[in-house]
Amino acid sequence: MPLKQLPRQERPREKLLGQGAASLTDSELVAIFLRTGVKGIDVIQLARQLLKEFNGLRGLMTATKLDFCNIHGLGPAKYATLQAMLEMNRRQLKEKLMRTEIISSPECSRAFLLNELRDCTQEVFACLFLDNRNRVITFEKLFFGTINGASVHPREIIRSCLTHNAAAVILAHNHPSGVAEPSETDQQLTRQLIQTLGSVDVRVHDHVVIGDGEIVSFAERGLI
């Protein structure tokens, strides 16, 4: 049914205000983001077309600028709005993370790392640097590779630890394949980094592998 034929309380914006954002379908959420349709297509229909084109919300939200702007009804202004929304979400997660004692709230750091790394198309190795009270000092993406792997240099990690005066780290990397299961190479690297960082009194609390919506923790597996 075209938007203008819907009862007022069932239109996306009014429905959100009356029933909350969780009550909306994906297409209704996208319709609020779009605000208007295009000639011959109302905003709800356009939202459905976009979700089909990008295979769902995640595909839409991670689309490249070129792919996004090539769709009729979209353009640089809407792309900029989407990127601003995504960045606000990242910063909200980071803000929460910076106020958290990591070891007592591992779900907070994992949510942050999942958001940062799950959609990377190449393998990325990153670190959360912690102080002696296990609070986050900063987060850095240190090494970038191909879809098959990234070269990790322990000396560079040590240098970053000393620069940030870190007492501990949480290591993290993604598997672009989407499968979070650690490889034997991942396990060997972790053992090497525990030994190397231990030589400068930096503890490795965990190594987290990020897949497509799944996370494997070395600490939970008893591998650290």
mmCIF file of C-alpha atoms in Angstrom:
data_model
loop_
_atom_site.group_PDB
_atom_site.id
_atom_site.type_symbol
_atom_site.label_atom_id
_atom_site.label_comp_id
_atom_site.label_asym_id
_atom_site.label_seq_id
_atom_site.Cartn_x
_atom_site.Cartn_y
_atom_site.Cartn_z
ATOM 1 C CA MET A 1 0.000 0.000 0.000
ATOM 2 C CA PRO A 2 1.399 3.450 -0.908
ATOM 3 C CA LEU A 3 2.545 5.509 2.070
ATOM 4 C CA LYS A 4 -0.090 8.201 1.622
ATOM 5 C CA GLN A 5 -2.841 5.561 1.881
ATOM 6 C CA LEU A 6 -1.624 4.244 5.226
ATOM 7 C CA PRO A 7 -3.384 5.405 8.393
ATOM 8 C CA ARG A 8 -1.268 8.134 9.976
ATOM 9 C CA GLN A 9 -0.324 6.010 13.005
ATOM 10 C CA GLU A 10 1.047 3.286 10.708
ATOM 11 C CA ARG A 11 3.398 5.562 8.795
ATOM 12 C CA PRO A 12 7.039 4.866 9.716
ATOM 13 C CA ARG A 13 7.849 8.077 11.563
ATOM 14 C CA GLU A 14 4.585 8.147 13.502
ATOM 15 C CA LYS A 15 4.899 4.432 14.255
ATOM 16 C CA LEU A 16 8.417 4.963 15.625
ATOM 17 C CA LEU A 17 7.291 7.859 17.820
ATOM 18 C CA GLY A 18 4.284 5.954 19.090
ATOM 19 C CA GLN A 19 5.634 2.419 19.449
ATOM 20 C CA GLY A 20 9.423 2.738 19.460
ATOM 21 C CA ALA A 21 12.075 1.990 16.851
ATOM 22 C CA ALA A 22 12.049 -1.757 17.577
ATOM 23 C CA SER A 23 8.477 -1.981 16.248
ATOM 24 C CA LEU A 24 9.534 -0.982 12.725
ATOM 25 C CA THR A 25 10.408 -3.346 9.897
ATOM 26 C CA ASP A 26 13.729 -2.957 8.098
ATOM 27 C CA SER A 27 12.023 -1.230 5.189
ATOM 28 C CA GLU A 28 10.282 1.211 7.541
ATOM 29 C CA LEU A 29 13.592 2.108 9.187
ATOM 30 C CA VAL A 30 15.183 2.695 5.793
ATOM 31 C CA ALA A 31 12.178 4.779 4.749
ATOM 32 C CA ILE A 32 12.748 7.140 7.682
ATOM 33 C CA PHE A 33 16.391 7.454 6.666
ATOM 34 C CA LEU A 34 15.428 8.180 3.035
ATOM 35 C CA ARG A 35 12.661 10.649 4.038
ATOM 36 C CA THR A 36 11.192 10.809 0.515
ATOM 37 C CA GLY A 37 10.715 8.558 -2.471
ATOM 38 C CA VAL A 38 11.339 9.349 -6.122
ATOM 39 C CA LYS A 39 8.979 10.032 -8.985
ATOM 40 C CA GLY A 40 6.599 7.105 -9.336
ATOM 41 C CA ILE A 41 7.976 5.267 -6.270
ATOM 42 C CA ASP A 42 6.966 6.112 -2.710
ATOM 43 C CA VAL A 43 9.505 5.955 0.081
ATOM 44 C CA ILE A 44 8.394 2.546 1.403
ATOM 45 C CA GLN A 45 8.672 0.966 -2.031
ATOM 46 C CA LEU A 46 12.068 2.570 -2.550
ATOM 47 C CA ALA A 47 13.259 1.250 0.806
ATOM 48 C CA ARG A 48 12.208 -2.284 -0.132
ATOM 49 C CA GLN A 49 13.988 -2.015 -3.467
ATOM 50 C CA LEU A 50 17.194 -0.898 -1.751
ATOM 51 C CA LEU A 51 17.111 -3.747 0.749
ATOM 52 C CA LYS A 52 16.655 -6.189 -2.119
ATOM 53 C CA GLU A 53 19.441 -4.552 -4.147
ATOM 54 C CA PHE A 54 21.932 -4.690 -1.259
ATOM 55 C CA ASN A 55 20.740 -8.002 0.230
ATOM 56 C CA GLY A 56 19.546 -6.471 3.482
ATOM 57 C CA LEU A 57 20.454 -3.777 5.967
ATOM 58 C CA ARG A 58 24.054 -4.797 6.423
ATOM 59 C CA GLY A 59 24.744 -4.687 2.702
ATOM 60 C CA LEU A 60 23.165 -1.245 2.471
ATOM 61 C CA MET A 61 25.107 0.109 5.436
ATOM 62 C CA THR A 62 28.451 -1.198 4.186
ATOM 63 C CA ALA A 63 27.983 -0.286 0.519
ATOM 64 C CA THR A 64 30.749 1.675 -1.153
ATOM 65 C CA LYS A 65 30.104 5.284 -2.066
ATOM 66 C CA LEU A 66 30.087 4.355 -5.756
ATOM 67 C CA ASP A 67 27.578 1.521 -5.374
ATOM 68 C CA PHE A 68 25.380 3.579 -3.059
ATOM 69 C CA CYS A 69 25.274 6.692 -5.225
ATOM 70 C CA ASN A 70 24.648 4.698 -8.401
ATOM 71 C CA ILE A 71 21.166 3.812 -7.142
ATOM 72 C CA HIS A 72 18.379 6.057 -8.386
ATOM 73 C CA GLY A 73 17.031 8.032 -5.443
ATOM 74 C CA LEU A 74 20.285 8.048 -3.522
ATOM 75 C CA GLY A 75 23.293 10.316 -3.839
ATOM 76 C CA PRO A 76 26.185 11.987 -1.986
ATOM 77 C CA ALA A 77 23.947 13.748 0.548
ATOM 78 C CA LYS A 78 22.252 10.539 1.693
ATOM 79 C CA TYR A 79 25.578 8.684 1.640
ATOM 80 C CA ALA A 80 27.056 11.368 3.909
ATOM 81 C CA THR A 81 24.069 11.074 6.252
ATOM 82 C CA LEU A 82 24.480 7.292 6.429
ATOM 83 C CA GLN A 83 28.198 7.562 7.169
ATOM 84 C CA ALA A 84 27.496 10.092 9.923
ATOM 85 C CA MET A 85 24.971 7.690 11.491
ATOM 86 C CA LEU A 86 27.467 4.821 11.374
ATOM 87 C CA GLU A 87 30.220 6.967 12.854
ATOM 88 C CA MET A 88 27.963 8.072 15.716
ATOM 89 C CA ASN A 89 27.341 4.407 16.499
ATOM 90 C CA ARG A 90 31.084 3.660 16.456
ATOM 91 C CA ARG A 91 31.817 6.566 18.763
ATOM 92 C CA GLN A 92 29.032 5.587 21.137
ATOM 93 C CA LEU A 93 30.530 2.099 21.432
ATOM 94 C CA LYS A 94 34.006 3.550 21.923
ATOM 95 C CA GLU A 95 32.756 6.002 24.539
ATOM 96 C CA LYS A 96 31.163 3.144 26.464
ATOM 97 C CA LEU A 97 34.322 1.085 26.085
ATOM 98 C CA MET A 98 36.535 3.849 27.480
ATOM 99 C CA ARG A 99 34.472 3.948 30.678
ATOM 100 C CA THR A 100 34.578 0.193 31.232
ATOM 101 C CA GLU A 101 36.893 -2.072 33.207
ATOM 102 C CA ILE A 102 37.499 -4.511 30.363
ATOM 103 C CA ILE A 103 38.121 -7.743 32.232
ATOM 104 C CA SER A 104 34.865 -7.535 34.192
ATOM 105 C CA SER A 105 32.850 -6.592 31.068
ATOM 106 C CA PRO A 106 34.290 -8.566 28.118
ATOM 107 C CA GLU A 107 31.032 -8.244 26.169
ATOM 108 C CA CYS A 108 31.642 -4.492 25.827
ATOM 109 C CA SER A 109 35.058 -4.897 24.200
ATOM 110 C CA ARG A 110 33.787 -7.684 21.950
ATOM 111 C CA ALA A 111 30.861 -5.598 20.725
ATOM 112 C CA PHE A 112 33.292 -2.804 19.907
ATOM 113 C CA LEU A 113 35.749 -5.099 18.117
ATOM 114 C CA LEU A 114 32.970 -6.810 16.172
ATOM 115 C CA ASN A 115 31.717 -3.433 14.972
ATOM 116 C CA GLU A 116 35.225 -2.314 13.997
ATOM 117 C CA LEU A 117 36.427 -5.440 12.190
ATOM 118 C CA ARG A 118 33.581 -7.626 10.921
ATOM 119 C CA ASP A 119 33.065 -5.812 7.620
ATOM 120 C CA CYS A 120 36.732 -5.387 6.673
ATOM 121 C CA THR A 121 37.366 -6.985 3.284
ATOM 122 C CA GLN A 122 41.028 -7.622 4.084
ATOM 123 C CA GLU A 123 42.553 -9.109 7.208
ATOM 124 C CA VAL A 124 43.257 -6.484 9.857
ATOM 125 C CA PHE A 125 45.240 -7.010 13.061
ATOM 126 C CA ALA A 126 44.430 -4.602 15.881
ATOM 127 C CA CYS A 127 45.079 -4.011 19.572
ATOM 128 C CA LEU A 128 43.208 -2.589 22.513
ATOM 129 C CA PHE A 129 45.845 -1.060 24.790
ATOM 130 C CA LEU A 130 44.999 -1.175 28.506
ATOM 131 C CA ASP A 131 46.352 0.572 31.599
ATOM 132 C CA ASN A 132 47.223 -1.174 34.867
ATOM 133 C CA ARG A 133 43.563 -1.024 35.924
ATOM 134 C CA ASN A 134 42.450 -2.733 32.707
ATOM 135 C CA ARG A 135 40.864 0.412 31.299
ATOM 136 C CA VAL A 136 41.213 1.171 27.610
ATOM 137 C CA ILE A 137 43.907 3.670 26.681
ATOM 138 C CA THR A 138 43.310 3.481 22.948
ATOM 139 C CA PHE A 139 42.526 1.196 20.018
ATOM 140 C CA GLU A 140 44.730 0.852 16.960
ATOM 141 C CA LYS A 141 44.542 -1.056 13.701
ATOM 142 C CA LEU A 142 48.190 -1.973 13.240
ATOM 143 C CA PHE A 143 48.577 -4.356 10.310
ATOM 144 C CA PHE A 144 46.651 -4.780 7.084
ATOM 145 C CA GLY A 145 46.879 -7.683 4.687
ATOM 146 C CA THR A 146 44.928 -9.520 2.035
ATOM 147 C CA ILE A 147 41.835 -11.664 2.297
ATOM 148 C CA ASN A 148 44.177 -14.518 3.250
ATOM 149 C CA GLY A 149 46.225 -12.908 5.993
ATOM 150 C CA ALA A 150 48.182 -10.007 7.441
ATOM 151 C CA SER A 151 51.855 -9.901 8.403
ATOM 152 C CA VAL A 152 52.211 -9.076 12.102
ATOM 153 C CA HIS A 153 55.454 -7.595 13.435
ATOM 154 C CA PRO A 154 55.908 -8.069 17.213
ATOM 155 C CA ARG A 155 58.420 -5.223 17.481
ATOM 156 C CA GLU A 156 55.834 -2.776 16.173
ATOM 157 C CA ILE A 157 53.360 -3.954 18.807
ATOM 158 C CA ILE A 158 55.997 -3.499 21.519
ATOM 159 C CA ARG A 159 56.709 -0.006 20.228
ATOM 160 C CA SER A 160 53.018 0.876 20.406
ATOM 161 C CA CYS A 161 52.734 -0.566 23.924
ATOM 162 C CA LEU A 162 55.642 1.578 25.100
ATOM 163 C CA THR A 163 54.278 4.651 23.323
ATOM 164 C CA HIS A 164 50.925 4.293 25.081
ATOM 165 C CA ASN A 165 52.453 3.112 28.382
ATOM 166 C CA ALA A 166 50.225 0.039 28.192
ATOM 167 C CA ALA A 167 50.263 -2.582 30.929
ATOM 168 C CA ALA A 168 48.191 -5.089 28.955
ATOM 169 C CA VAL A 169 46.618 -5.658 25.550
ATOM 170 C CA ILE A 170 43.740 -7.431 23.914
ATOM 171 C CA LEU A 171 44.748 -8.643 20.462
ATOM 172 C CA ALA A 172 42.167 -8.876 17.703
ATOM 173 C CA HIS A 173 41.958 -9.716 14.040
ATOM 174 C CA ASN A 174 39.252 -10.563 11.559
ATOM 175 C CA HIS A 175 38.768 -13.451 9.171
ATOM 176 C CA PRO A 176 37.282 -12.028 5.940
ATOM 177 C CA SER A 177 36.048 -15.530 5.115
ATOM 178 C CA GLY A 178 33.484 -15.039 7.886
ATOM 179 C CA VAL A 179 34.630 -18.102 9.852
ATOM 180 C CA ALA A 180 36.044 -17.076 13.227
ATOM 181 C CA GLU A 181 37.708 -20.396 14.085
ATOM 182 C CA PRO A 182 41.398 -19.710 14.936
ATOM 183 C CA SER A 183 43.955 -21.287 12.638
ATOM 184 C CA GLU A 184 47.134 -22.990 13.802
ATOM 185 C CA THR A 185 48.993 -19.911 12.549
ATOM 186 C CA ASP A 186 46.786 -17.729 14.778
ATOM 187 C CA GLN A 187 47.647 -19.886 17.768
ATOM 188 C CA GLN A 188 51.383 -19.846 17.024
ATOM 189 C CA LEU A 189 51.318 -16.064 16.630
ATOM 190 C CA THR A 190 49.482 -15.668 19.924
ATOM 191 C CA ARG A 191 52.039 -17.773 21.787
ATOM 192 C CA GLN A 192 54.845 -15.744 20.219
ATOM 193 C CA LEU A 193 53.232 -12.431 21.179
ATOM 194 C CA ILE A 194 52.577 -13.555 24.753
ATOM 195 C CA GLN A 195 56.282 -14.363 25.098
ATOM 196 C CA THR A 196 57.512 -11.239 23.294
ATOM 197 C CA LEU A 197 55.233 -8.803 25.119
ATOM 198 C CA GLY A 198 55.944 -10.531 28.408
ATOM 199 C CA SER A 199 59.595 -9.555 27.977
ATOM 200 C CA VAL A 200 58.542 -5.905 28.450
ATOM 201 C CA ASP A 201 55.999 -6.713 31.193
ATOM 202 C CA VAL A 202 52.924 -6.332 29.002
ATOM 203 C CA ARG A 203 50.219 -8.935 29.574
ATOM 204 C CA VAL A 204 48.070 -10.400 26.814
ATOM 205 C CA HIS A 205 44.571 -10.739 28.259
ATOM 206 C CA ASP A 206 42.952 -12.179 25.161
ATOM 207 C CA HIS A 207 43.151 -12.649 21.422
ATOM 208 C CA VAL A 208 39.783 -12.219 19.753
ATOM 209 C CA VAL A 209 39.032 -13.516 16.257
ATOM 210 C CA ILE A 210 36.174 -11.795 14.451
ATOM 211 C CA GLY A 211 34.093 -13.575 11.824
ATOM 212 C CA ASP A 212 30.784 -12.787 10.191
ATOM 213 C CA GLY A 213 28.813 -11.976 13.320
ATOM 214 C CA GLU A 214 30.706 -14.481 15.461
ATOM 215 C CA ILE A 215 33.611 -14.089 17.856
ATOM 216 C CA VAL A 216 36.106 -16.594 19.224
ATOM 217 C CA SER A 217 38.003 -15.692 22.396
ATOM 218 C CA PHE A 218 41.339 -17.389 23.034
ATOM 219 C CA ALA A 219 40.886 -16.744 26.758
ATOM 220 C CA GLU A 220 37.516 -18.495 26.817
ATOM 221 C CA ARG A 221 38.986 -21.407 24.859
ATOM 222 C CA GLY A 222 41.769 -21.760 27.420
ATOM 223 C CA LEU A 223 44.384 -20.931 24.777
ATOM 224 C CA ILE A 224 45.849 -18.102 26.868
#
